[in-house]
Every structure is written in structure tokens, then in C-alpha cells.
CSV table of C-alpha atoms in Angstrom, one decimal:
chain,number,residue,atom,x,y,z
A,181,UNK,CA,69.3,124.4,73.7
A,182,UNK,CA,72.4,124.0,75.4
A,183,UNK,CA,75.5,125.6,74.4
A,184,UNK,CA,78.4,123.5,73.5
A,185,UNK,CA,81.6,123.8,75.6
A,186,UNK,CA,84.5,121.5,75.6
A,187,UNK,CA,85.6,121.1,79.2
A,188,UNK,CA,89.1,119.0,79.5
A,189,UNK,CA,91.2,119.9,83.0
A,190,UNK,CA,94.4,117.4,83.6
A,191,UNK,CA,97.5,119.5,84.7
A,192,UNK,CA,100.5,118.3,85.6
A,193,UNK,CA,100.6,117.4,88.7
A,194,UNK,CA,97.5,114.8,88.5
A,195,UNK,CA,100.2,112.6,86.3
A,196,UNK,CA,102.5,112.7,89.4
A,197,UNK,CA,99.4,112.1,91.7
A,198,UNK,CA,98.1,108.6,89.7
A,199,UNK,CA,101.5,107.1,89.8
A,200,UNK,CA,101.5,107.7,93.4
A,201,UNK,CA,98.6,106.2,93.9
A,202,UNK,CA,99.3,102.8,91.8
A,203,UNK,CA,102.7,102.9,94.0
A,204,UNK,CA,101.4,103.4,97.4
A,205,UNK,CA,98.0,101.5,96.8
A,206,UNK,CA,100.0,98.4,98.1
A,207,UNK,CA,100.7,99.1,101.4
A,208,UNK,CA,96.9,99.7,102.1
A,209,UNK,CA,94.2,96.9,103.3
A,210,UNK,CA,91.3,99.2,101.4
A,211,UNK,CA,90.7,102.3,99.5
A,212,UNK,CA,88.0,105.1,100.6
A,213,UNK,CA,86.5,106.5,97.5
A,214,UNK,CA,84.7,110.1,98.5
A,215,UNK,CA,82.2,111.1,95.8
A,216,UNK,CA,79.9,114.3,95.5
A,217,UNK,CA,76.1,113.2,96.1
A,218,UNK,CA,75.0,116.0,93.8
A,219,UNK,CA,76.4,113.9,90.9
A,220,UNK,CA,77.2,110.4,92.0
A,221,UNK,CA,78.3,109.3,88.5
A,222,UNK,CA,80.2,112.3,87.2
A,223,UNK,CA,82.2,112.5,90.2
A,224,UNK,CA,83.6,108.8,90.4
A,225,UNK,CA,87.0,108.5,88.5
A,226,UNK,CA,86.8,105.6,86.2
A,227,UNK,CA,90.6,105.3,86.2
A,228,UNK,CA,90.4,104.4,89.9
A,229,UNK,CA,89.3,101.0,89.3
A,230,UNK,CA,92.5,99.9,87.6
A,231,UNK,CA,95.1,102.1,89.6
A,232,UNK,CA,93.1,100.4,92.9
A,233,UNK,CA,93.1,96.8,91.9
A,234,UNK,CA,90.7,94.7,93.9
A,235,UNK,CA,91.0,96.2,97.0
A,236,UNK,CA,87.9,96.3,99.3
A,237,UNK,CA,86.2,99.8,98.6
A,238,UNK,CA,84.0,101.8,101.1
A,239,UNK,CA,82.2,104.4,98.9
A,240,UNK,CA,81.6,107.7,100.8
A,241,UNK,CA,78.9,110.0,99.4
A,242,UNK,CA,80.0,113.3,100.7
A,243,UNK,CA,77.9,116.9,100.7
A,244,UNK,CA,74.3,115.0,101.4
A,245,UNK,CA,73.6,118.0,102.5
A,246,UNK,CA,73.3,119.2,99.2
A,247,UNK,CA,71.9,116.7,97.5
A,248,UNK,CA,68.1,115.7,97.2
A,249,UNK,CA,67.8,113.2,100.0
A,250,UNK,CA,65.5,111.1,98.1
A,251,UNK,CA,68.2,110.5,95.1
A,252,UNK,CA,70.3,110.3,97.8
A,253,UNK,CA,69.0,107.0,99.0
A,254,UNK,CA,68.8,105.7,95.5
A,255,UNK,CA,71.9,106.6,94.8
A,256,UNK,CA,72.5,104.2,97.9
A,257,UNK,CA,70.9,101.3,97.4
A,258,UNK,CA,72.4,101.6,93.3
A,259,UNK,CA,75.8,101.0,94.7
A,260,UNK,CA,75.2,98.7,97.0
A,261,UNK,CA,73.3,96.6,94.5
A,262,UNK,CA,76.3,96.5,92.6
A,263,UNK,CA,78.8,95.2,95.8
A,264,UNK,CA,79.9,98.4,96.6
A,265,UNK,CA,80.2,99.5,101.1
A,266,UNK,CA,78.5,102.9,100.7
A,267,UNK,CA,78.4,105.7,103.4
A,268,UNK,CA,76.3,108.8,103.3
A,269,UNK,CA,78.2,111.6,104.9
A,270,UNK,CA,78.0,115.1,105.1
A,271,UNK,CA,81.9,116.3,106.3
A,272,UNK,CA,80.8,120.1,107.0
A,273,UNK,CA,78.3,119.0,110.0
A,274,UNK,CA,79.9,116.0,110.6
A,275,UNK,CA,77.0,113.8,109.9
A,276,UNK,CA,77.4,110.2,109.1
A,277,UNK,CA,81.1,110.3,109.3
A,278,UNK,CA,80.6,109.0,112.8
A,279,UNK,CA,79.6,105.8,111.4
A,280,UNK,CA,83.0,105.3,109.3
A,281,UNK,CA,85.2,103.1,112.0
A,282,UNK,CA,82.3,100.9,112.0
A,283,UNK,CA,82.1,100.6,108.3
A,284,UNK,CA,85.7,100.2,107.7
A,285,UNK,CA,85.8,97.5,110.1
A,286,UNK,CA,82.8,95.8,108.9
A,287,UNK,CA,84.5,96.3,105.1
A,288,UNK,CA,87.3,94.6,106.2
A,289,UNK,CA,85.9,91.9,108.7
A,290,UNK,CA,87.8,88.8,107.2
A,291,UNK,CA,90.7,90.7,106.9
A,292,UNK,CA,90.6,91.3,110.8
A,293,UNK,CA,89.7,87.5,110.8
A,294,UNK,CA,93.0,86.9,109.0
A,295,UNK,CA,95.1,89.3,111.0
A,296,UNK,CA,94.0,88.1,114.3
A,297,UNK,CA,94.5,84.3,112.9
A,298,UNK,CA,98.3,85.6,112.8
A,299,UNK,CA,98.6,86.8,116.4
A,300,UNK,CA,98.2,90.3,114.6
A,301,UNK,CA,95.0,91.3,116.6
A,302,UNK,CA,94.7,95.1,117.0
A,303,UNK,CA,96.9,95.6,113.9
A,304,UNK,CA,96.2,98.9,112.7
A,305,UNK,CA,94.5,99.2,109.5
A,306,UNK,CA,95.1,101.5,106.7
A,307,UNK,CA,93.1,103.1,104.3
A,308,UNK,CA,93.7,105.2,100.6
A,309,UNK,CA,91.5,108.4,100.6
A,310,UNK,CA,91.1,108.8,96.8
A,311,UNK,CA,88.2,111.2,95.0
A,312,UNK,CA,88.3,113.8,92.2
A,313,UNK,CA,89.0,117.5,93.2
A,314,UNK,CA,87.0,119.5,95.5
A,315,UNK,CA,84.5,116.7,96.6
A,316,UNK,CA,85.2,117.0,100.2
A,317,UNK,CA,88.2,114.7,101.0
A,318,UNK,CA,90.4,117.2,103.5
A,319,UNK,CA,87.3,118.4,105.1
A,320,UNK,CA,86.2,114.7,105.3
A,321,UNK,CA,89.5,113.4,107.0
A,322,UNK,CA,89.9,116.4,109.1
A,323,UNK,CA,86.7,115.4,110.7
A,324,UNK,CA,87.2,111.8,111.2
A,325,UNK,CA,90.4,113.0,112.3
A,326,UNK,CA,89.1,115.2,115.0
A,327,UNK,CA,91.5,117.7,114.0
A,328,UNK,CA,93.4,119.8,110.9
A,329,UNK,CA,95.4,117.3,109.6
A,330,UNK,CA,94.5,118.0,106.2
A,331,UNK,CA,94.8,120.9,104.4
A,332,UNK,CA,90.6,121.7,103.0
A,333,UNK,CA,89.8,124.1,100.1
A,334,UNK,CA,86.7,124.8,98.4
A,335,UNK,CA,88.9,125.1,95.3
A,336,UNK,CA,90.4,122.3,93.4
A,337,UNK,CA,93.9,121.0,93.5
A,338,UNK,CA,95.1,122.0,96.8
A,339,UNK,CA,96.2,118.4,98.3
A,340,UNK,CA,99.1,118.1,96.0
A,341,UNK,CA,101.3,115.5,98.3
A,342,UNK,CA,101.3,112.2,100.2
A,343,UNK,CA,99.8,112.3,103.8
A,344,UNK,CA,99.5,109.8,106.4
A,345,UNK,CA,97.2,111.0,108.9
A,346,UNK,CA,96.3,108.6,112.3
A,347,UNK,CA,93.3,108.2,113.3
A,348,UNK,CA,92.7,106.7,117.1
A,349,UNK,CA,90.3,104.1,116.3
A,350,UNK,CA,93.5,102.1,115.0
A,351,UNK,CA,93.4,103.3,111.4
A,352,UNK,CA,95.6,105.1,109.4
A,353,UNK,CA,94.7,106.9,106.2
A,354,UNK,CA,96.3,108.5,103.1
A,355,UNK,CA,95.1,111.1,101.4
A,356,UNK,CA,96.2,111.6,97.9
A,357,UNK,CA,95.6,114.9,95.6
A,358,UNK,CA,92.4,114.7,94.1
A,359,UNK,CA,92.5,113.3,90.4
A,360,UNK,CA,90.7,113.7,87.5
A,361,UNK,CA,91.0,111.7,84.0
A,362,UNK,CA,92.8,112.5,80.9
A,363,UNK,CA,89.3,113.1,79.0
A,364,UNK,CA,85.9,113.4,79.8
A,365,UNK,CA,83.9,110.8,77.8
A,366,UNK,CA,81.0,113.6,77.6
A,367,UNK,CA,80.1,117.0,77.8
A,368,UNK,CA,77.6,116.3,80.2
A,369,UNK,CA,80.3,114.8,82.8
A,370,UNK,CA,82.4,117.5,82.2
A,371,UNK,CA,79.8,120.6,82.8
A,372,UNK,CA,78.8,118.4,86.0
A,373,UNK,CA,82.3,118.2,87.3
A,374,UNK,CA,82.3,122.0,86.6
A,375,UNK,CA,79.3,123.5,87.8
A,376,UNK,CA,80.3,121.4,91.3
A,377,UNK,CA,83.6,123.1,91.2
A,378,UNK,CA,86.2,120.3,90.2
A,379,UNK,CA,87.9,122.0,87.4
A,380,UNK,CA,89.1,125.4,88.0
A,381,UNK,CA,87.1,128.2,87.1
A,382,UNK,CA,90.0,129.9,85.5
A,383,UNK,CA,89.9,128.0,82.5
A,384,UNK,CA,86.3,128.0,81.8
A,385,UNK,CA,83.6,129.9,79.8
A,386,UNK,CA,82.0,130.5,82.7
A,387,UNK,CA,78.9,132.5,81.0
A,388,UNK,CA,78.3,129.3,78.8
A,389,UNK,CA,78.8,127.1,81.5
A,390,UNK,CA,76.0,128.9,83.3
A,391,UNK,CA,73.4,129.5,80.6
A,392,UNK,CA,73.8,125.7,80.6
A,393,UNK,CA,73.2,125.2,84.2
A,394,UNK,CA,70.2,127.3,84.1
A,395,UNK,CA,68.8,125.2,81.1
A,396,UNK,CA,69.4,122.1,83.3
A,397,UNK,CA,67.7,123.3,86.1
A,398,UNK,CA,64.6,124.7,84.2
A,399,UNK,CA,64.0,121.1,83.7
A,400,UNK,CA,65.0,119.4,86.9
A,401,UNK,CA,64.5,121.9,89.7
A,402,UNK,CA,62.4,124.8,88.3
A,403,UNK,CA,60.5,125.8,91.1
A,404,UNK,CA,63.6,126.6,93.3
A,405,UNK,CA,65.3,127.8,89.8
A,406,UNK,CA,62.5,130.4,89.6
A,407,UNK,CA,62.0,131.0,93.9
A,408,UNK,CA,65.6,131.9,93.9
A,409,UNK,CA,65.8,134.1,91.0
A,410,UNK,CA,62.3,135.7,90.4
A,411,UNK,CA,61.7,135.0,87.0
A,412,UNK,CA,59.6,133.2,84.7
A,413,UNK,CA,60.9,129.8,83.1
A,414,UNK,CA,59.7,129.6,79.4
A,415,UNK,CA,60.6,126.2,77.2
A,416,UNK,CA,61.4,128.3,73.9
A,417,UNK,CA,63.5,130.7,76.1
A,418,UNK,CA,67.0,129.6,75.5
A,419,UNK,CA,69.8,129.6,79.3
A,420,UNK,CA,71.4,132.9,78.2
A,421,UNK,CA,68.1,134.3,77.8
A,422,UNK,CA,67.3,132.9,81.5
A,423,UNK,CA,70.5,134.2,83.0
A,424,UNK,CA,70.0,137.8,81.4
A,425,UNK,CA,66.5,137.4,82.7
A,426,UNK,CA,68.3,136.8,86.4
A,427,UNK,CA,70.9,139.4,85.8
A,428,UNK,CA,67.7,142.0,85.1
A,429,UNK,CA,66.2,141.2,88.2
A,430,UNK,CA,69.1,141.0,90.7
A,431,UNK,CA,69.9,144.6,89.1
A,432,UNK,CA,73.2,143.7,87.4
A,433,UNK,CA,73.2,145.8,83.9
A,434,UNK,CA,75.6,147.6,82.2
A,435,UNK,CA,75.8,150.8,80.3
A,436,UNK,CA,72.4,150.8,78.1
A,437,UNK,CA,70.7,148.6,80.4
A,438,UNK,CA,72.6,145.2,78.9
A,439,UNK,CA,72.5,142.6,81.6
A,440,UNK,CA,75.6,142.1,82.9
A,441,UNK,CA,75.8,138.1,82.3
A,442,UNK,CA,79.0,137.6,83.2
A,443,UNK,CA,78.5,139.1,86.7
A,444,UNK,CA,75.3,137.0,86.7
A,445,UNK,CA,77.2,133.8,85.9
A,446,UNK,CA,79.7,134.1,88.9
A,447,UNK,CA,76.9,134.7,91.0
A,448,UNK,CA,74.6,131.2,89.4
A,449,UNK,CA,77.6,128.9,90.0
A,450,UNK,CA,78.5,130.0,93.4
A,451,UNK,CA,75.1,130.2,94.6
A,452,UNK,CA,74.3,126.7,93.2
A,453,UNK,CA,78.0,125.6,94.8
A,454,UNK,CA,77.0,126.9,97.8
A,455,UNK,CA,73.6,124.9,98.3
A,456,UNK,CA,71.4,128.4,98.3
A,457,UNK,CA,69.4,127.1,95.3
A,458,UNK,CA,67.7,124.6,97.4
A,459,UNK,CA,69.2,120.9,97.9
A,460,UNK,CA,69.5,119.2,94.1
A,461,UNK,CA,71.3,116.4,92.8
A,462,UNK,CA,71.8,116.5,89.3
A,463,UNK,CA,71.9,112.7,88.0
A,464,UNK,CA,69.5,109.7,88.7
A,465,UNK,CA,70.0,106.1,89.1
A,466,UNK,CA,70.3,104.8,85.6
A,467,UNK,CA,71.4,107.9,83.4
A,468,UNK,CA,74.3,109.3,82.7
A,469,UNK,CA,72.7,112.6,81.5
A,470,UNK,CA,72.4,115.8,84.5
A,471,UNK,CA,68.5,115.4,85.5
A,472,UNK,CA,67.8,112.4,83.4
A,473,UNK,CA,64.9,109.9,85.1
């Protein structure tokens, strides 16, 4: 059984960012949408289709180092089958990022031909980089640029203003603030965003969130969960029970031997986000629920 949690986060600067994207998209040749490979449905902002119109789209599946490799392959095939160009990357190590320029030129080959026909061969291609908070946008841009061109952080809500970054290979990237949408359509989507750090922790019930993550991981990745926290995973136990058992194993106890589930919740979320439980994907193609098949 899962805890009922209402997760909504849409601070004022996101309204400004939406306006900026809508205004600036006319200046670019294509849109580069960065998503989290662990939650490839939940990390796609449904409002971006409207905001960016019919601009050519390249989907960057980032954080592949933390996602299940087989699931990532299936998600890439899923999006390609829907007519989207896809690139799998891990911005932290740089894996896949060297293919970015060629992927852009393939995406825009018709536009490049049109520029050449007008006598504009070599014209700089401009791309807008969009995505929700904390999917690694700034880290990706810094990797592509080969320098610290954008401020990177593991906290959502760092990039606030418009930033143009020149890339040596005849490209300019417009970095935009990470934006969510005003209302999440389901608890599952809100939880997935919170699990991966796209929503600020200080607005969350971290214990309830961690209890639900425990329950989900028991279904999707029981071996990894059991090995990491040395606990048994009986079906009749709630996520809170599992959180308490993990707290006991870690020695997180309050006076009287009561499990410190608040401390354990923080540890679980930090370790999941840091990939310490292994490579885990919470969504599967064809489903909209965490861990569904």
C-alpha cells in the first residue's frame, strides 16, 4: 500500500521562464529536450510541445549511467518509433555527448541544405535547450562546450535567466531554466519527479515519499533493495515498515530504540539519486506508472 502524497511545485520564476521560451523559440532552428533516462515519461514536460511548436526536436536521454541499460534501449526505440531523434548520454562522464553535433546536423540536414541554397553555407545553427529541473541540462551544455559555460548544480531551480553558449562546431545553444508544469496529472508523476530530485525537497513529506519509493523498489528492484539495506521484503509490510527495518539495520535509532525513519528517508532518497542502489529505471514503455511493465 502506498502513502497518499500531494506533490505540486511551480514557483513564480517558472512562469517567467515559460514566457521566455515562447518568445525565444522563434530565434532557434531546433529544440534539444533533455529528459531523465530513469523516468522518461515523467521527465517530459507536456507543455513543451505547445511552447516550442513545430520546431525539430532532439530528445537527449541523460543520466543513462543511473538507468537500466535494457530499459534505456527500449525507451530510445519507443521515441524513435514516434518520429523523434534520440541521443543517449551521460553528461557526467561524457558518454554519448561526442555524437551531439552529428545528431544535430542529421536532424537539421534539410534546413542546412536550404541555408546553402541561399548562399548561407556555414551559417551558425541555433538550438534551444529545454527540460525540467535537475535533469543535467547545465552539465550537458558544459560537456558539449568543453568548458564551464553554464552553472550546474544537483539542486533544482539554479538556472534562472537566458544564456547563449557558443559551441565551436558552428552551433549556439540557448540554455533555459528548468520548468515544470502547473499541475501534475497523477501522484505517480509527482512522485517520480520528487524521487529524482526535480522537485525541491523542502516542500515534500520526505518520509512518505521514501516509504513509497521503498514499496516501488520492492516490486521493481527487490534484489538491489535487499542487498543495499540488508532487509527482508515481505509483501504484507508497508513502505514505512521497510523504511523502519532499514533504519534499524543502519543503526538509525531514536531514544527507546525507535527507528529514525526521518533520517533513513533522507539517506534512501540521497542514495537512490546518487545511483548507489544500482541502475534503476522506474518507468517502462507503454505504461505511465512507476515500475509498470
